[in-house]
mmCIF file of C-alpha atoms and ligand atoms in Angstrom:
data_model
loop_
_atom_site.group_PDB
_atom_site.id
_atom_site.type_symbol
_atom_site.label_atom_id
_atom_site.label_comp_id
_atom_site.label_asym_id
_atom_site.label_seq_id
_atom_site.Cartn_x
_atom_site.Cartn_y
_atom_site.Cartn_z
ATOM 1 C CA MET A 151 -6.914 -16.989 -34.237
ATOM 2 C CA PRO A 152 -10.300 -15.248 -34.491
ATOM 3 C CA GLY A 153 -10.489 -11.838 -36.136
ATOM 4 C CA LEU A 154 -11.168 -8.705 -34.070
ATOM 5 C CA ASN A 155 -14.856 -8.686 -34.932
ATOM 6 C CA ASP A 156 -15.482 -12.344 -34.254
ATOM 7 C CA ALA A 157 -16.845 -11.742 -30.744
ATOM 8 C CA SER A 158 -19.515 -14.349 -31.274
ATOM 9 C CA ASP A 159 -16.803 -16.976 -31.837
ATOM 10 C CA LYS A 160 -15.175 -16.275 -28.496
ATOM 11 C CA SER A 161 -15.592 -19.023 -25.947
ATOM 12 C CA ASP A 162 -15.618 -18.106 -22.240
ATOM 13 C CA ASP A 163 -12.014 -19.258 -22.153
ATOM 14 C CA VAL A 164 -10.911 -16.611 -24.610
ATOM 15 C CA LEU A 165 -12.562 -13.953 -22.432
ATOM 16 C CA THR A 166 -10.785 -15.083 -19.261
ATOM 17 C CA PRO A 167 -8.012 -12.582 -18.520
ATOM 18 C CA ARG A 168 -4.594 -14.136 -18.744
ATOM 19 C CA PRO A 169 -2.293 -13.840 -15.705
ATOM 20 C CA LEU A 170 0.401 -11.171 -15.649
ATOM 21 C CA ARG A 171 2.921 -11.613 -12.880
ATOM 22 C CA PRO A 172 6.113 -9.859 -11.804
ATOM 23 C CA SER A 173 9.218 -12.046 -12.092
ATOM 24 C CA GLU A 174 9.543 -11.709 -8.318
ATOM 25 C CA GLY A 175 7.232 -10.416 -5.599
ATOM 26 C CA TRP A 176 3.676 -9.162 -5.646
ATOM 27 C CA GLY A 177 1.615 -6.416 -7.160
ATOM 28 C CA VAL A 178 0.237 -4.017 -4.554
ATOM 29 C CA LEU A 179 -2.944 -2.104 -5.342
ATOM 30 C CA HIS A 180 -4.105 0.588 -2.924
ATOM 31 C CA LEU A 181 -7.740 1.539 -3.595
ATOM 32 C CA PHE A 182 -9.431 4.444 -1.812
ATOM 33 C CA TYR A 183 -13.213 4.668 -2.000
ATOM 34 C CA ARG A 184 -15.918 7.062 -1.017
ATOM 35 C CA LEU A 185 -19.207 5.471 0.058
ATOM 36 C CA PRO A 186 -22.064 5.540 -2.435
ATOM 37 C CA ARG A 187 -24.840 8.059 -1.711
ATOM 38 C CA SER A 188 -27.275 5.184 -1.723
ATOM 39 C CA HIS A 189 -27.084 2.100 0.493
ATOM 40 C CA LEU A 190 -23.800 0.217 0.500
ATOM 41 C CA ASP A 191 -24.214 -3.455 -0.334
ATOM 42 C CA ARG A 192 -21.793 -4.828 2.231
ATOM 43 C CA ASP A 193 -22.269 -8.432 1.093
ATOM 44 C CA ALA A 194 -21.235 -7.492 -2.451
ATOM 45 C CA VAL A 195 -18.054 -5.870 -1.105
ATOM 46 C CA LEU A 196 -17.313 -8.929 1.024
ATOM 47 C CA SER A 197 -17.775 -11.278 -1.952
ATOM 48 C CA ALA A 198 -15.559 -9.098 -4.168
ATOM 49 C CA ALA A 199 -12.810 -9.350 -1.560
ATOM 50 C CA GLN A 200 -13.403 -13.096 -1.140
ATOM 51 C CA ILE A 201 -12.853 -13.706 -4.865
ATOM 52 C CA ALA A 202 -9.440 -12.047 -4.581
ATOM 53 C CA ILE A 203 -8.594 -13.926 -1.375
ATOM 54 C CA ASP A 204 -9.549 -17.216 -3.072
ATOM 55 C CA ALA A 205 -7.131 -16.232 -5.861
ATOM 56 C CA HIS A 206 -4.329 -15.943 -3.272
ATOM 57 C CA CYS A 207 -4.460 -12.207 -2.642
ATOM 58 C CA GLN A 208 -4.071 -10.600 0.721
ATOM 59 C CA ILE A 209 -6.526 -7.851 1.539
ATOM 60 C CA VAL A 210 -6.035 -5.134 4.123
ATOM 61 C CA SER A 211 -9.162 -3.112 4.899
ATOM 62 C CA VAL A 212 -9.075 0.304 6.484
ATOM 63 C CA ALA A 213 -11.714 2.700 7.842
ATOM 64 C CA LEU A 214 -10.169 6.001 6.746
ATOM 65 C CA LEU A 215 -10.473 9.228 8.690
ATOM 66 C CA GLY A 216 -11.017 12.565 6.995
ATOM 67 C CA HIS A 217 -12.483 13.864 3.777
ATOM 68 C CA LYS A 218 -10.241 12.199 1.180
ATOM 69 C CA ALA A 219 -11.916 8.786 1.258
ATOM 70 C CA ASP A 220 -13.883 6.414 3.503
ATOM 71 C CA LEU A 221 -12.689 2.905 2.722
ATOM 72 C CA GLY A 222 -9.147 1.827 1.991
ATOM 73 C CA ILE A 223 -8.450 -1.545 0.413
ATOM 74 C CA VAL A 224 -4.873 -2.712 -0.030
ATOM 75 C CA ALA A 225 -4.670 -5.821 -2.183
ATOM 76 C CA LEU A 226 -1.428 -7.743 -2.568
ATOM 77 C CA GLY A 227 -1.149 -10.525 -5.086
ATOM 78 C CA GLU A 228 1.050 -12.054 -7.695
ATOM 79 C CA ASP A 229 -1.279 -11.643 -10.652
ATOM 80 C CA TRP A 230 -2.167 -8.163 -11.888
ATOM 81 C CA SER A 231 -5.225 -9.663 -13.638
ATOM 82 C CA VAL A 232 -6.630 -10.760 -10.279
ATOM 83 C CA LEU A 233 -6.035 -7.266 -8.869
ATOM 84 C CA ARG A 234 -7.878 -5.814 -11.844
ATOM 85 C CA THR A 235 -10.782 -8.252 -11.367
ATOM 86 C CA LEU A 236 -11.018 -7.149 -7.737
ATOM 87 C CA GLN A 237 -11.157 -3.498 -8.855
ATOM 88 C CA THR A 238 -13.933 -4.356 -11.307
ATOM 89 C CA ALA A 239 -15.918 -6.276 -8.697
ATOM 90 C CA LEU A 240 -15.602 -3.411 -6.198
ATOM 91 C CA ALA A 241 -16.713 -0.893 -8.853
ATOM 92 C CA ALA A 242 -19.857 -2.983 -9.328
ATOM 93 C CA THR A 243 -20.800 -2.484 -5.641
ATOM 94 C CA GLY A 244 -21.328 1.246 -6.202
ATOM 95 C CA LEU A 245 -18.276 2.297 -4.177
ATOM 96 C CA ASP A 246 -16.717 5.398 -5.720
ATOM 97 C CA LEU A 247 -12.980 5.028 -6.384
ATOM 98 C CA VAL A 248 -11.458 8.432 -5.582
ATOM 99 C CA SER A 249 -7.776 7.579 -5.484
ATOM 100 C CA SER A 250 -5.490 4.629 -6.037
ATOM 101 C CA TYR A 251 -1.882 3.581 -6.131
ATOM 102 C CA LEU A 252 -0.191 0.690 -7.934
ATOM 103 C CA SER A 253 3.218 -0.658 -6.984
ATOM 104 C CA LEU A 254 5.296 -3.806 -6.572
ATOM 105 C CA THR A 255 6.950 -5.318 -3.517
ATOM 106 C CA GLU A 256 10.714 -5.148 -3.778
ATOM 107 C CA ILE A 257 13.991 -5.408 -1.930
ATOM 108 C CA SER A 258 15.751 -2.087 -2.047
ATOM 109 C CA GLU A 259 19.130 -2.194 -3.801
ATOM 110 C CA TYR A 260 20.624 -1.003 -0.475
ATOM 111 C CA ALA A 261 19.146 -3.939 1.398
ATOM 112 C CA GLN A 262 20.679 -6.727 -0.692
ATOM 113 C CA GLY A 263 22.816 -7.715 2.326
ATOM 114 C CA ILE A 264 19.947 -8.247 4.782
ATOM 115 C CA PRO A 265 19.295 -11.802 6.059
ATOM 116 C CA PRO A 266 17.215 -14.059 3.731
ATOM 117 C CA GLU A 267 14.254 -14.242 6.114
ATOM 118 C CA MET A 268 14.065 -10.415 6.185
ATOM 119 C CA LYS A 269 14.264 -10.339 2.380
ATOM 120 C CA LYS A 270 11.359 -12.734 2.219
ATOM 121 C CA ILE A 271 9.272 -10.469 4.465
ATOM 122 C CA ARG A 272 10.052 -7.484 2.221
ATOM 123 C CA VAL A 273 8.976 -9.285 -0.983
ATOM 124 C CA TYR A 274 6.201 -11.449 0.470
ATOM 125 C CA PRO A 275 4.904 -9.535 3.494
ATOM 126 C CA GLU A 276 2.117 -10.977 5.633
ATOM 127 C CA LEU A 277 -0.434 -8.249 6.115
ATOM 128 C CA PRO A 278 -1.950 -6.756 8.109
ATOM 129 C CA PRO A 279 0.599 -7.186 10.908
ATOM 130 C CA ASP A 280 -0.782 -8.326 14.266
ATOM 131 C CA GLY A 281 -1.578 -5.605 16.755
ATOM 132 C CA LYS A 282 -0.734 -2.684 14.469
ATOM 133 C CA ARG A 283 -4.058 -1.113 13.493
ATOM 134 C CA ALA A 284 -3.011 2.502 12.974
ATOM 135 C CA PHE A 285 -2.524 2.831 9.222
ATOM 136 C CA CYS A 286 -1.134 5.421 6.875
ATOM 137 C CA PHE A 287 -0.224 5.370 3.202
ATOM 138 C CA TYR A 288 1.569 7.991 1.156
ATOM 139 C CA PRO A 289 3.525 7.964 -2.058
ATOM 140 C CA MET A 290 7.015 9.481 -2.265
ATOM 141 C CA SER A 291 9.833 10.166 -4.662
ATOM 142 C CA LYS A 292 13.494 11.021 -4.294
ATOM 143 C CA ARG A 293 14.220 14.633 -5.248
ATOM 144 C CA ARG A 294 15.800 15.574 -8.579
ATOM 145 C CA VAL A 295 16.136 19.341 -8.167
ATOM 146 C CA GLY A 296 19.318 21.362 -8.825
ATOM 147 C CA THR A 297 22.174 20.059 -6.700
ATOM 148 C CA ASP A 298 19.786 17.859 -4.683
ATOM 149 C CA ASN A 299 19.486 15.137 -7.256
ATOM 150 C CA TRP A 300 19.366 11.666 -5.679
ATOM 151 C CA TYR A 301 19.915 10.018 -9.041
ATOM 152 C CA LEU A 302 23.198 11.843 -9.656
ATOM 153 C CA LEU A 303 24.721 10.565 -6.383
ATOM 154 C CA GLU A 304 27.219 7.682 -6.464
ATOM 155 C CA PHE A 305 25.864 4.360 -5.230
ATOM 156 C CA GLU A 306 28.178 4.423 -2.168
ATOM 157 C CA GLU A 307 26.790 7.813 -1.083
ATOM 158 C CA ARG A 308 23.179 6.667 -1.586
ATOM 159 C CA LYS A 309 23.955 3.535 0.375
ATOM 160 C CA ARG A 310 25.462 5.579 3.221
ATOM 161 C CA LEU A 311 22.323 7.687 3.357
ATOM 162 C CA MET A 312 20.013 4.678 3.277
ATOM 163 C CA ILE A 313 21.970 2.979 6.063
ATOM 164 C CA GLY A 314 21.386 6.147 8.107
ATOM 165 C CA HIS A 315 17.708 5.939 7.175
ATOM 166 C CA GLY A 316 17.519 2.270 8.232
ATOM 167 C CA ASN A 317 19.140 3.168 11.590
ATOM 168 C CA VAL A 318 16.413 5.725 12.286
ATOM 169 C CA GLY A 319 13.777 3.212 11.148
ATOM 170 C CA ARG A 320 15.024 0.517 13.504
ATOM 171 C CA LEU A 321 14.352 2.833 16.469
ATOM 172 C CA PHE A 322 10.685 2.082 15.745
ATOM 173 C CA GLN A 323 10.959 -1.692 15.873
ATOM 174 C CA GLY A 324 7.861 -3.097 17.550
ATOM 175 C CA ARG A 325 5.956 0.171 17.011
ATOM 176 C CA ILE A 326 5.936 0.350 13.203
ATOM 177 C CA VAL A 327 5.824 -2.112 10.323
ATOM 178 C CA GLN A 328 6.864 -0.444 7.068
ATOM 179 C CA VAL A 329 5.932 -1.778 3.657
ATOM 180 C CA ILE A 330 7.896 0.059 0.988
ATOM 181 C CA THR A 331 6.759 -0.811 -2.522
ATOM 182 C CA GLY A 332 8.371 0.359 -5.748
ATOM 183 C CA SER A 333 6.384 2.232 -8.384
ATOM 184 C CA THR A 334 8.891 3.900 -10.685
ATOM 185 C CA GLY A 335 7.443 3.559 -14.182
ATOM 186 C CA ILE A 336 4.173 2.231 -12.732
ATOM 187 C CA ASP A 337 2.495 5.104 -10.924
ATOM 188 C CA ASP A 338 2.992 8.845 -10.377
ATOM 189 C CA TRP A 339 5.559 8.614 -7.572
ATOM 190 C CA GLU A 340 8.554 6.321 -7.086
ATOM 191 C CA TRP A 341 7.493 4.426 -3.943
ATOM 192 C CA GLY A 342 4.404 3.705 -1.937
ATOM 193 C CA VAL A 343 4.950 3.917 1.816
ATOM 194 C CA THR A 344 2.452 1.921 3.875
ATOM 195 C CA LEU A 345 2.943 2.104 7.615
ATOM 196 C CA PHE A 346 1.207 0.115 10.337
ATOM 197 C CA GLY A 347 1.583 1.405 13.888
ATOM 198 C CA VAL A 348 0.512 0.187 17.290
ATOM 199 C CA HIS A 349 -0.766 3.670 18.187
ATOM 200 C CA PRO A 350 -1.608 6.625 15.945
ATOM 201 C CA ASP A 351 1.295 8.595 17.415
ATOM 202 C CA ASP A 352 3.716 5.840 16.344
ATOM 203 C CA LEU A 353 2.970 6.852 12.749
ATOM 204 C CA LYS A 354 3.597 10.498 13.537
ATOM 205 C CA ASP A 355 6.772 9.947 15.563
ATOM 206 C CA CYS A 356 8.288 7.686 12.908
ATOM 207 C CA VAL A 357 7.620 9.977 9.974
ATOM 208 C CA TYR A 358 8.673 13.023 12.050
ATOM 209 C CA GLN A 359 12.023 11.459 13.030
ATOM 210 C CA MET A 360 12.598 10.415 9.404
ATOM 211 C CA ARG A 361 12.200 14.031 8.325
ATOM 212 C CA PHE A 362 15.467 14.923 10.151
ATOM 213 C CA ASP A 363 17.391 12.139 8.496
ATOM 214 C CA GLU A 364 19.331 13.377 5.461
ATOM 215 C CA ALA A 365 17.785 10.832 3.075
ATOM 216 C CA SER A 366 14.369 12.399 3.769
ATOM 217 C CA ALA A 367 15.353 15.948 4.817
ATOM 218 C CA ARG A 368 17.276 16.568 1.615
ATOM 219 C CA TYR A 369 16.002 14.110 -0.931
ATOM 220 C CA ALA A 370 12.392 13.085 -0.219
ATOM 221 C CA GLU A 371 9.198 14.470 -1.674
ATOM 222 C CA PHE A 372 5.802 13.298 -0.512
ATOM 223 C CA GLY A 373 2.321 12.903 -1.907
ATOM 224 C CA PRO A 374 -1.008 12.905 -0.053
ATOM 225 C CA PHE A 375 -1.527 10.872 3.106
ATOM 226 C CA TYR A 376 -4.406 8.433 3.692
ATOM 227 C CA THR A 377 -4.817 7.502 7.344
ATOM 228 C CA GLY A 378 -7.154 5.208 9.217
ATOM 229 C CA ILE A 379 -7.943 2.143 11.274
ATOM 230 C CA VAL A 380 -7.227 -1.417 10.123
ATOM 231 C CA ASP A 381 -9.763 -4.104 10.918
ATOM 232 C CA ASP A 382 -11.501 -7.097 9.375
ATOM 233 C CA LEU A 383 -13.454 -6.049 6.308
ATOM 234 C CA ASP A 384 -16.879 -6.846 7.824
ATOM 235 C CA ILE A 385 -16.077 -4.685 10.844
ATOM 236 C CA VAL A 386 -14.740 -1.834 8.693
ATOM 237 C CA LEU A 387 -17.872 -1.933 6.513
ATOM 238 C CA ALA A 388 -20.117 -1.912 9.564
ATOM 239 C CA GLN A 389 -18.245 1.092 10.948
ATOM 240 C CA LEU A 390 -18.606 2.957 7.664
ATOM 241 C CA SER A 391 -22.275 2.244 7.140
ATOM 242 C CA ARG A 392 -24.693 4.975 8.094
ATOM 243 C CA ASP A 393 -27.334 2.464 9.215
ATOM 244 C CA SER A 394 -24.954 1.102 11.827
ATOM 245 C CA ILE A 395 -25.001 4.368 13.823
ATOM 246 C CA ALA A 396 -28.773 4.813 14.010
ATOM 247 C CA GLY A 397 -29.587 4.322 17.703
ATOM 248 C CA ASN A 398 -26.453 2.261 18.163
ATOM 249 C CA SER A 399 -23.234 4.075 18.979
ATOM 250 C CA LYS A 400 -21.363 0.818 19.574
ATOM 251 C CA VAL A 401 -21.103 -1.344 16.472
ATOM 252 C CA PRO A 402 -20.987 -4.973 17.506
ATOM 253 C CA ARG A 403 -17.821 -6.735 16.327
ATOM 254 C CA GLY A 404 -18.323 -9.095 13.423
ATOM 255 C CA THR A 405 -21.607 -7.604 12.242
ATOM 256 C CA THR A 406 -21.964 -7.575 8.483
HETATM 257 O O1 76R B 628 14.782 -3.304 4.465
HETATM 258 C C1 76R B 628 15.320 -2.917 5.525
HETATM 259 O O2 76R B 628 14.772 -2.937 6.640
HETATM 260 C C2 76R B 628 16.714 -2.362 5.411
HETATM 261 C C3 76R B 628 16.791 -0.935 5.846
HETATM 262 C C4 76R B 628 15.806 -0.048 5.061
HETATM 263 C C5 76R B 628 15.823 0.257 3.689
HETATM 264 C C6 76R B 628 16.787 -0.205 2.613
HETATM 265 C C7 76R B 628 14.671 0.648 5.632
HETATM 266 C C8 76R B 628 14.295 0.575 6.973
HETATM 267 N N1 76R B 628 14.044 1.372 4.642
HETATM 268 C C9 76R B 628 14.700 1.145 3.455
HETATM 269 C C10 76R B 628 14.362 1.646 2.202
HETATM 270 MN MN1 76R B 628 12.516 2.711 4.909
HETATM 271 N N2 76R B 628 11.033 4.048 5.154
HETATM 272 C C11 76R B 628 10.611 4.998 4.244
HETATM 273 C C12 76R B 628 9.718 5.883 4.895
HETATM 274 O O3 76R B 628 8.652 9.464 5.604
HETATM 275 C C13 76R B 628 9.799 9.340 5.143
HETATM 276 O O4 76R B 628 10.680 10.197 5.371
HETATM 277 C C14 76R B 628 10.138 8.197 4.251
HETATM 278 C C15 76R B 628 9.091 7.096 4.231
HETATM 279 C C16 76R B 628 9.552 5.445 6.191
HETATM 280 C C17 76R B 628 8.677 6.057 7.272
HETATM 281 C C18 76R B 628 10.383 4.292 6.357
HETATM 282 C C19 76R B 628 10.500 3.552 7.544
HETATM 283 N N3 76R B 628 12.632 3.237 2.922
HETATM 284 C C20 76R B 628 13.384 2.618 1.974
HETATM 285 C C21 76R B 628 13.078 3.167 0.685
HETATM 286 C C22 76R B 628 13.621 2.670 -0.666
HETATM 287 C C23 76R B 628 14.760 3.547 -1.079
HETATM 288 C C24 76R B 628 15.457 3.017 -2.309
HETATM 289 O O5 76R B 628 15.430 1.809 -2.585
HETATM 290 O O6 76R B 628 16.085 3.872 -2.975
HETATM 291 C C25 76R B 628 12.150 4.165 0.901
HETATM 292 C C26 76R B 628 11.478 5.029 -0.152
HETATM 293 C C27 76R B 628 11.888 4.199 2.295
HETATM 294 C C28 76R B 628 11.010 5.077 2.929
HETATM 295 N N4 76R B 628 12.474 2.201 6.888
HETATM 296 C C29 76R B 628 13.212 1.220 7.522
HETATM 297 C C30 76R B 628 11.454 2.590 7.761
HETATM 298 C C31 76R B 628 11.568 1.803 8.967
HETATM 299 C C32 76R B 628 10.607 1.929 10.164
HETATM 300 C C33 76R B 628 12.642 0.967 8.818
HETATM 301 C C34 76R B 628 13.170 -0.072 9.809
HETATM 302 C C35 76R B 628 12.498 -1.374 9.449
HETATM 303 C C36 76R B 628 12.887 -2.504 10.349
HETATM 304 O O7 76R B 628 14.057 -2.635 10.698
HETATM 305 O O8 76R B 628 11.953 -3.260 10.693
#
């Protein structure tokens, strides 16, 4: 075992980060970037993503709308070290990380009775879902204020509320894919909510209807929303790049 100051003795092997995996499911890292003031090296971004994909990560890329950020990258993978390497590689491209969220895929304790194939989708989702390019992400927690304390409710009552919640959610089958990831003890809120909709208004209708359901109306608190358009990374990067609009309002698909 080399001493702390024996850096010169360290072989490349010793400097390779060791894997760190959840006992079940995947790590989910949402990264929100602002474009660099200078030119964006799109090839460097593509290679950073490719390294993670080669290490069995899934990458969802999003052209965000609004002032909070430009590019959204959602990386899902078993090994937190690979997610960290992706973050490092993206930092090296000059992209400016302005917000992030770390969570884990999970099966809710109220969904233990769902069929095995549905459980598998919850823990190992295949993203992005086909045909659902309207994207939003927001973190949320269950309220712990005065008499509205989710964590002081009996399990049976929480389960009743979550069954009600699931019933509202199922009204959006075909319009919305929800990816609920747990982050208690890992990030600032208790869950990350990532929604994929067919149309932008599917996102709005789903979240609006949920607001009336007691589980949300009484017990949910929400963080900031990040909203945008899902596409292949090369297309997203082309859409975000200033040089792609000069004299060319229509960005050809597949341009890097
Ligand atoms: O896994 C399942 O499909 C079983 C039913 C179900 C559970 C257990 C379900 C269904 N959800 C569950 C758990 Mn959900 N969900 C949210 C939000 O904006 C808001 O008000 C809340 C954000 C949306 C929009 C949404 C959509 N859900 C959870 C949990 C974990 C709670 C816990 O473990 O304590 C959270 C935080 C949460 C939040 N939910 C659905 C949806 C939709 C669209 C469905 C139906 C999915 C389908 O049947 O395909």
